[in-house]
Tab-separated table of C-alpha atoms in Angstrom:
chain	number	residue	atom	x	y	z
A	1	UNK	CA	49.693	361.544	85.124
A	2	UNK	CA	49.674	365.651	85.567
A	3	UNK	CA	53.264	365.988	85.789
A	4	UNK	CA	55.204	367.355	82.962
A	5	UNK	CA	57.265	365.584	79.983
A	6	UNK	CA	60.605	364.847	80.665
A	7	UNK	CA	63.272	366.353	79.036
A	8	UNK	CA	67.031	365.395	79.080
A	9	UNK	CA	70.020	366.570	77.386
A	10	UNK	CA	71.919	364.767	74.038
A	11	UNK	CA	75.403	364.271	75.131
A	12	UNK	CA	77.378	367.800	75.085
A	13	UNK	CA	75.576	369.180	72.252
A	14	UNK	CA	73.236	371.885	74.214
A	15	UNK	CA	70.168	369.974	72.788
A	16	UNK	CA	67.343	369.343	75.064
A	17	UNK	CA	64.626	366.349	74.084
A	18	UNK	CA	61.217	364.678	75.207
A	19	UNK	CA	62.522	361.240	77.074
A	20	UNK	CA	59.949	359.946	74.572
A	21	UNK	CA	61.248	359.842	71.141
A	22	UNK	CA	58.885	358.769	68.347
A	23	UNK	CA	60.652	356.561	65.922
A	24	UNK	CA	59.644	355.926	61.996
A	25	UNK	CA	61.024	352.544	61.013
A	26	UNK	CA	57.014	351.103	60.937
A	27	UNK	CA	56.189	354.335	58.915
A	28	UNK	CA	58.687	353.493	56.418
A	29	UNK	CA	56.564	350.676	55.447
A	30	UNK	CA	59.337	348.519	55.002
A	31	UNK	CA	59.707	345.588	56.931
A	32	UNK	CA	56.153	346.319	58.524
A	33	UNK	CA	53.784	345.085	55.489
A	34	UNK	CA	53.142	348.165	53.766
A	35	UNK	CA	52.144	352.090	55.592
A	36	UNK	CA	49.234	354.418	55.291
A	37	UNK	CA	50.111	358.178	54.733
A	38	UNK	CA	47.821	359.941	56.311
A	39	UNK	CA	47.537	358.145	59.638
A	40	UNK	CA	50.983	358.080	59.826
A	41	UNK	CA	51.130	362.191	59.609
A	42	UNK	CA	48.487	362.113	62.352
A	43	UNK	CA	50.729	360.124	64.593
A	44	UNK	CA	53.784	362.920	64.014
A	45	UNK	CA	51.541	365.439	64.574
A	46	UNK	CA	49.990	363.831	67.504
A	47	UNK	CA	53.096	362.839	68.936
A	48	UNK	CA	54.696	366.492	68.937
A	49	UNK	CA	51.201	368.256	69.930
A	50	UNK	CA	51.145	365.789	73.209
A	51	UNK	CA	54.987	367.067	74.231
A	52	UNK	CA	57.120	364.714	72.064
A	53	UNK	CA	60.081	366.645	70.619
A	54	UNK	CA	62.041	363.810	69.604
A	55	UNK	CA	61.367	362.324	66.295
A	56	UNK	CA	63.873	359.960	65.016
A	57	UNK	CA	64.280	358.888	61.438
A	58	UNK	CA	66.270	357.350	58.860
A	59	UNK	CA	66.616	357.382	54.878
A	60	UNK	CA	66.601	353.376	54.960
A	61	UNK	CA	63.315	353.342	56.162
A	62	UNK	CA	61.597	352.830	52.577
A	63	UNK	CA	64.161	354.868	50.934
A	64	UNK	CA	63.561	358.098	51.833
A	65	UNK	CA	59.681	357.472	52.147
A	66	UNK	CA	59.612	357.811	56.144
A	67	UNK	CA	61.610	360.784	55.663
A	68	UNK	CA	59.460	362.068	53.260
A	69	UNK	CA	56.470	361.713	55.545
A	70	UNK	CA	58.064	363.107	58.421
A	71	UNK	CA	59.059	366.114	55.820
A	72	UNK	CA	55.141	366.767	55.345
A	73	UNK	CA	53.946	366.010	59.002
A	74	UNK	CA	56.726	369.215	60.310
A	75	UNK	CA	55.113	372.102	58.125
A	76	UNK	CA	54.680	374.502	60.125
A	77	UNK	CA	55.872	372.343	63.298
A	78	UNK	CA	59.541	371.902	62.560
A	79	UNK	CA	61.054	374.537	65.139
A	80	UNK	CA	58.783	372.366	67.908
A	81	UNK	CA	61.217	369.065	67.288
A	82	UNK	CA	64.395	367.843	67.691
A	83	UNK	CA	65.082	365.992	64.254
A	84	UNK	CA	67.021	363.370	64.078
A	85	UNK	CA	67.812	361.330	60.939
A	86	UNK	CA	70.667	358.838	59.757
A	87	UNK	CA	73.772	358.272	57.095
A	88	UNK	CA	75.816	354.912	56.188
A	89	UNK	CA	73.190	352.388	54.608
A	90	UNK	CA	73.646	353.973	51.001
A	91	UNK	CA	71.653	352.968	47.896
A	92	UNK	CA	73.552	355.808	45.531
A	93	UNK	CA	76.707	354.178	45.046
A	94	UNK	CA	78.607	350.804	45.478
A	95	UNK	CA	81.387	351.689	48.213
A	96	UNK	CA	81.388	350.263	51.257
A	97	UNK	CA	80.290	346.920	52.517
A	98	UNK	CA	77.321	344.623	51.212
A	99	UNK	CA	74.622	344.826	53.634
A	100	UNK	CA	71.524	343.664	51.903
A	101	UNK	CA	69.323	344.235	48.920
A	102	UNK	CA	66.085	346.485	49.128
A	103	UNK	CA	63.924	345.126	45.849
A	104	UNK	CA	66.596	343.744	44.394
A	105	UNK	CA	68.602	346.930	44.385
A	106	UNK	CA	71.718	346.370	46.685
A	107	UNK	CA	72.389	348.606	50.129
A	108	UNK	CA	75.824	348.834	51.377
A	109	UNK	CA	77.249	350.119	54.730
A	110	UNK	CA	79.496	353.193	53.805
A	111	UNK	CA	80.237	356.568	55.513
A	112	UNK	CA	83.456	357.545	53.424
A	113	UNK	CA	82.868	361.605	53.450
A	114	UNK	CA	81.781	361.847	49.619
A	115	UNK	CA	78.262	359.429	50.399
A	116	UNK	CA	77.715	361.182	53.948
A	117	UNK	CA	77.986	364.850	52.057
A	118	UNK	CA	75.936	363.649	49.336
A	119	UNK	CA	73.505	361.948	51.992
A	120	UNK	CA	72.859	365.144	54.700
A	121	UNK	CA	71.825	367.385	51.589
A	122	UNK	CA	69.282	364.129	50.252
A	123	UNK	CA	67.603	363.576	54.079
A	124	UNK	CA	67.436	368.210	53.832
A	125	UNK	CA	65.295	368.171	50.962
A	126	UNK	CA	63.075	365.147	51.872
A	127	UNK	CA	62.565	366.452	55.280
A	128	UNK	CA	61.939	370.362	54.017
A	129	UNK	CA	64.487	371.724	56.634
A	130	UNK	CA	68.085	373.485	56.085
A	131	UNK	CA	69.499	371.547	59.614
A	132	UNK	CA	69.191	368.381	61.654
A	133	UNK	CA	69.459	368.554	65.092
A	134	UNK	CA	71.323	365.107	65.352
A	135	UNK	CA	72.584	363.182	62.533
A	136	UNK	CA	73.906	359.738	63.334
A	137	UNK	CA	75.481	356.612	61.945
A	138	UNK	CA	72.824	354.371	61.426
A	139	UNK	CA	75.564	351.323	61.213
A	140	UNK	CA	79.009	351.062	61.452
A	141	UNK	CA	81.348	350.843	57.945
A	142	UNK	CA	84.035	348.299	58.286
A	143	UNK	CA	85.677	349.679	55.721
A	144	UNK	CA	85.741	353.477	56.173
A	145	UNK	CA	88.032	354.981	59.514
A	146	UNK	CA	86.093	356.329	61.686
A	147	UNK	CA	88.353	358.903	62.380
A	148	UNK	CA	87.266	360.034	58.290
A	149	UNK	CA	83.853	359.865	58.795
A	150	UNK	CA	83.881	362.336	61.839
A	151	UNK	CA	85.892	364.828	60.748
A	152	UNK	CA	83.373	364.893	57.523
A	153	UNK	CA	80.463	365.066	60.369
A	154	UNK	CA	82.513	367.622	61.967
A	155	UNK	CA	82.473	369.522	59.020
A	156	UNK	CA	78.641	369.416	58.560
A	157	UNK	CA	78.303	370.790	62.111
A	158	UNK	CA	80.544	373.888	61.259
A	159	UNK	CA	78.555	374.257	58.428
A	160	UNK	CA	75.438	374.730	60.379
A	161	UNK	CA	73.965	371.798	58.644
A	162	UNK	CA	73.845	369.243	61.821
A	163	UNK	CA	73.598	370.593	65.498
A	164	UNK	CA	74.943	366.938	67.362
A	165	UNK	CA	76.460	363.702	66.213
A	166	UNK	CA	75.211	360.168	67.207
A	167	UNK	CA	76.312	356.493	65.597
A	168	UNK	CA	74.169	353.360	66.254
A	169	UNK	CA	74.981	349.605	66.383
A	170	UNK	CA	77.876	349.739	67.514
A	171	UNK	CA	80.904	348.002	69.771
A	172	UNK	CA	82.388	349.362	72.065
A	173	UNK	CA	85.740	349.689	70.077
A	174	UNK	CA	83.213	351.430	67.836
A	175	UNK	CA	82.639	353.870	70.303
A	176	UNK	CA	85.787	354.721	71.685
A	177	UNK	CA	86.894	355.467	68.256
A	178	UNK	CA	84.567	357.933	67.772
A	179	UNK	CA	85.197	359.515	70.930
A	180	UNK	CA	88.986	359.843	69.910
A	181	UNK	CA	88.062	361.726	66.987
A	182	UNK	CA	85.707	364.087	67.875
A	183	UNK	CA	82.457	364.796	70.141
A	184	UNK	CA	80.442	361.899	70.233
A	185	UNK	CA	76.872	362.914	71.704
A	186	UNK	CA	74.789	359.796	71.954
A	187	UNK	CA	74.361	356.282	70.907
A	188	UNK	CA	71.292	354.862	69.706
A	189	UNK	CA	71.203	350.620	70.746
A	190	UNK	CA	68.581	348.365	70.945
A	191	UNK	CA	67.801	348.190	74.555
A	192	UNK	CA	64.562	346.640	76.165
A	193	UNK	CA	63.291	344.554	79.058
A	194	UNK	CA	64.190	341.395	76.805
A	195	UNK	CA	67.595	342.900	75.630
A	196	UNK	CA	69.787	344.068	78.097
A	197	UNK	CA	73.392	343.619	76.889
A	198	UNK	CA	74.171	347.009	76.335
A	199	UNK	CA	73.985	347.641	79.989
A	200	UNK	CA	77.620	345.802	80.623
A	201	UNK	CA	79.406	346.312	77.033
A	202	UNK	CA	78.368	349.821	76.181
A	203	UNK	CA	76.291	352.165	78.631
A	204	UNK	CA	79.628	352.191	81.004
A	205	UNK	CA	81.750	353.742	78.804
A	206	UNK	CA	78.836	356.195	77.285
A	207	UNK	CA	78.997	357.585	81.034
A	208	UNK	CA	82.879	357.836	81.138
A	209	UNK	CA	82.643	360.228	77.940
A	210	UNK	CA	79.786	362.012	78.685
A	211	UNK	CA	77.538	360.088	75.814
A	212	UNK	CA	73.796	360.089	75.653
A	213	UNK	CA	71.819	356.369	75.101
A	214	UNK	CA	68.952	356.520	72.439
A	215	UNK	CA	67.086	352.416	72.935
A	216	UNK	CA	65.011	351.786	70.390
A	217	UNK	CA	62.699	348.887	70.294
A	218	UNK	CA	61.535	349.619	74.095
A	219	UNK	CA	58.976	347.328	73.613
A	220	UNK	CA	60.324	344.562	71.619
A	221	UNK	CA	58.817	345.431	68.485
A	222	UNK	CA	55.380	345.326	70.266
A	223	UNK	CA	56.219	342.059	72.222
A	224	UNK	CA	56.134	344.016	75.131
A	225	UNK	CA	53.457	346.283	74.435
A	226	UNK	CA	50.937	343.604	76.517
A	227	UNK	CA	48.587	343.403	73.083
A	228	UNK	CA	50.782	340.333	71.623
A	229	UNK	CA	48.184	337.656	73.145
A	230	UNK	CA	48.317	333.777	71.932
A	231	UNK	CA	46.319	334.283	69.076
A	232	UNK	CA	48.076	337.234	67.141
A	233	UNK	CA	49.454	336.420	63.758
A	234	UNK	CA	51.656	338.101	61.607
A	235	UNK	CA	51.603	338.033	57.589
A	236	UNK	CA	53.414	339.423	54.679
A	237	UNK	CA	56.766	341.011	55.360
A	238	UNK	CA	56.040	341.525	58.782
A	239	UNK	CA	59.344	340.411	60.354
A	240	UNK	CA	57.649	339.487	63.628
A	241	UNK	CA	56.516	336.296	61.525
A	242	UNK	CA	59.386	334.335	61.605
A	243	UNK	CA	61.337	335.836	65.039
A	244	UNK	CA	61.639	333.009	67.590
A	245	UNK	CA	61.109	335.839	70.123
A	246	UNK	CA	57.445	335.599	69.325
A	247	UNK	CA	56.987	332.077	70.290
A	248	UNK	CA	53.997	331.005	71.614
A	249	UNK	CA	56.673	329.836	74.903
A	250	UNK	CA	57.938	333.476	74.614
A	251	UNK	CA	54.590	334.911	74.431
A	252	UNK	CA	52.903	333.121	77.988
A	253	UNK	CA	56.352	334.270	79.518
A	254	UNK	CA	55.122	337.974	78.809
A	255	UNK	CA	51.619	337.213	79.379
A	256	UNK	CA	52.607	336.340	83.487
A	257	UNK	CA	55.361	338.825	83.407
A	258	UNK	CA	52.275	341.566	82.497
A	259	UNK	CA	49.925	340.261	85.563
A	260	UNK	CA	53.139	341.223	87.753
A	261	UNK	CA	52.982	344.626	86.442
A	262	UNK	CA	49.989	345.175	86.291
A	263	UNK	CA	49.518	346.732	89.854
A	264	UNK	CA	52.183	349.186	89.189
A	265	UNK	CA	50.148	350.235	86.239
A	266	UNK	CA	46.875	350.712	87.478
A	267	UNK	CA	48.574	352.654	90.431
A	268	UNK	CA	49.791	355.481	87.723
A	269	UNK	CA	46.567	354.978	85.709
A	270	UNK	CA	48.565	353.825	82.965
A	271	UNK	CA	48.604	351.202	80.432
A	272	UNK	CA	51.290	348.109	80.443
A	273	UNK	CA	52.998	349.587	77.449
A	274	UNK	CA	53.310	352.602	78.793
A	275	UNK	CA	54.741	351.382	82.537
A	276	UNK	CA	57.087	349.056	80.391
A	277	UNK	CA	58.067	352.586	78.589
A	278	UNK	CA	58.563	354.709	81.800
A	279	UNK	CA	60.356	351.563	83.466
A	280	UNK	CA	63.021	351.748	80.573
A	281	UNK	CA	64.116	355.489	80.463
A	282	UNK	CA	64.702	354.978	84.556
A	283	UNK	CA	67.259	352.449	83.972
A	284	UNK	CA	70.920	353.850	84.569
A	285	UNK	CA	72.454	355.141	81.196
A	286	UNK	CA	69.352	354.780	79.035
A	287	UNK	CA	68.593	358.903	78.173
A	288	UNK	CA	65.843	358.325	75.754
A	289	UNK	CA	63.020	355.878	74.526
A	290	UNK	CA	62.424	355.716	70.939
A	291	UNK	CA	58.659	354.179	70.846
A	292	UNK	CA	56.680	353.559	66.707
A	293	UNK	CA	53.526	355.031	66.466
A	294	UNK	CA	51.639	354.106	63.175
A	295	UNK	CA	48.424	356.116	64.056
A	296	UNK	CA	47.498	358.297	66.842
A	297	UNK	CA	46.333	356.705	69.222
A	298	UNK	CA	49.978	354.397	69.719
A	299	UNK	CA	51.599	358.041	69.403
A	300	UNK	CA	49.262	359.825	72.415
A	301	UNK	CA	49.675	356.200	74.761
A	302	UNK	CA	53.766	356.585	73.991
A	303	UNK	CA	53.910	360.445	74.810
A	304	UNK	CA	51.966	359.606	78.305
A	305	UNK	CA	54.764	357.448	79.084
A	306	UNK	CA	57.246	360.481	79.289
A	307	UNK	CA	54.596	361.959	81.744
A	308	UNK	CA	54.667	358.473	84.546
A	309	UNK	CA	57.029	359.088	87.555
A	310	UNK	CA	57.760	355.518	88.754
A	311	UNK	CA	58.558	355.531	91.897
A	312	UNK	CA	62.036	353.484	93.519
A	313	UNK	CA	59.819	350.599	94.658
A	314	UNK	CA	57.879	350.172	91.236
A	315	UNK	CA	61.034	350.260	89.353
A	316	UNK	CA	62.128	346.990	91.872
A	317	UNK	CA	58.962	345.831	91.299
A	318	UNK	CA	59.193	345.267	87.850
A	319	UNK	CA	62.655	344.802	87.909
A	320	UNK	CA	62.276	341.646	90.035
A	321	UNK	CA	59.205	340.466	87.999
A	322	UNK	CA	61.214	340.819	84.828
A	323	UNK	CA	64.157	338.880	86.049
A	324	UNK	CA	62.027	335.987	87.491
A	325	UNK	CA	60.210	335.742	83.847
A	326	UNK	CA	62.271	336.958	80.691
A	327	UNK	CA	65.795	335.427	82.639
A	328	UNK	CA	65.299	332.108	79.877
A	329	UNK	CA	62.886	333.862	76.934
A	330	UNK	CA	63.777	332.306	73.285
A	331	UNK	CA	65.482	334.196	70.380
């Protein structure tokens, strides 16, 4: 793997970024039974010293904590990246829609223009930077027009304050919407091997408009990653405990669909997760891989991906290999 990182741009903004995006949800904590500071700095670092210049956050991710951490890992590093962070799941104020509660406290969907202008200048300070590079809608506000909350985004990129605008989980009436009302640089889905949907309902019209795809969970929140054997258990607030995608059914479906790849892998001297990873950024419409490090170790295995050059006939390979395996997976 001696070739170079690859870079592609966000939408129209100008903005070039590492295929390879490191994403912070796990180093939030929250959801992922608890984080360690340190280790997690090491995997930012890590991950932007071995050619990552994507790093995606988000303020729900342990309220503010991830951001925080990213904040800290940056010093001295920050003109390296391509920051991305997120507005809409608000904790400040009681607009907006019920989404769920955080201990106890509720969060609510809202991106009227007061939260989103009182939000950008919160996610500044916690990350120790005057701009972000791409600021998206982490999800959508039934009860807010889109057509408000862009023209307040808008107004953040005249101000210097965001370079690119993004919105994530979202319909495609979502999306069209926000392409009406302003430039719309990139989505960010869930897209993987197991979850292909977007492929028909969204990535068509992202390539009619010009509109970048961010996937996140490229490896199925590790399901994918080829270390999930039999035997793994999850505790706590992991929410891999209770998700019928990590059957034990689900699980020997991977486990053959892994022996299949396994050639491919070996061929680029790379590991499963890793040929999953490269196999995912060379589907049509998917521009970047968001991959969770927690130490470095995940964060130097994800950046190699970004390095693999699959080749037409490993893509089919895998291709085929997935459909003949994940075609009837649970959950």
């Amino acid at each position: 793997m001696s070739h170079e990182m690859l870079t592609r741009p966000i939408g129209a903004s100008g903005i070039e970024a590492s295929v390879i995006g490191l994403g912070t949800w796990a180093i939030g904590g929250w959801m992922w039974g608890g984080t360690d500071e340190a280790k997690s700095i090491e995997a930012i670092q890590t991950a932007v010293d071995e050619g990552v210049t994507l790093v995606d956050t988000a303020p729900a991710y342990g309220q503010g904590l991830a951001e925080e951490i990213v904040g800290k890992a940056l010093v001295g590093r920050r003109n390296k990246v391509v920051l991305v962070t997120k507005c809409g799941l608000v904790w400040h104020s009681q607009k907006g829609n019920h989404f769920f509660d955080y201990d106890g406290q509720p969060v609510h969907r809202y991106l009227g223009k007061d939260a989103i202008i009182y939000e950008v200048e919160q996610s500044l300070t916690r990350l120790k930077t005057d701009y972000i590079d791409h600021y998206i809608t982490h999800w959508q506000d039934p009860t807010t027009p889109i057509a408000e909350t862009m023209e307040a985004l808008e107004t953040l990129k005249q101000q210097g304050k965001i370079r690119s605008i993004g919105a994530s989980n979202t319909s495609a009436e979502d999306v069209a919407a926000y392409v009406a009302a302003g430039q719309l640089d990139a989505i960010q889905e869930e897209y993987s091997m197991v979850k292909r949907d977007i492929e028909t309902s969204l990535l068509p019209l992202c390539a009619e408009n010009g509109v970048s795809a961010l996937s996140y969970s490229s490896l199925a929140l590790g399901l994918l990653s080829g270390k999930v054997g039999p035997d793994r258990e999850f505790t706590g607030d992991d929410q891999r405990k209770d998700n019928p995608r990590f059957s034990m059914a689900n699980r020997q479906k991977i486990a053959t669909l892994m022996v299949e790849i396994a050639p491919v892998a070996d061929a680029h001297n790379a590991t499963l997760a890793q040929t999953v990873i490269a196999w995912t950024v060379q589907q049509p419409g998917i521009t970047f891989s968001l991959c969770g490090a927690r130490n470095a170790d995940q964060a130097r295995e994800n950046a190699a991906a970004g390095r693999i050059r699959l080749s037409q006939q490993d893509i089919a390979t895998i291709t085929a290999a997935a459909g003949t395996h994940l075609t009837n997976l649970d959950g």
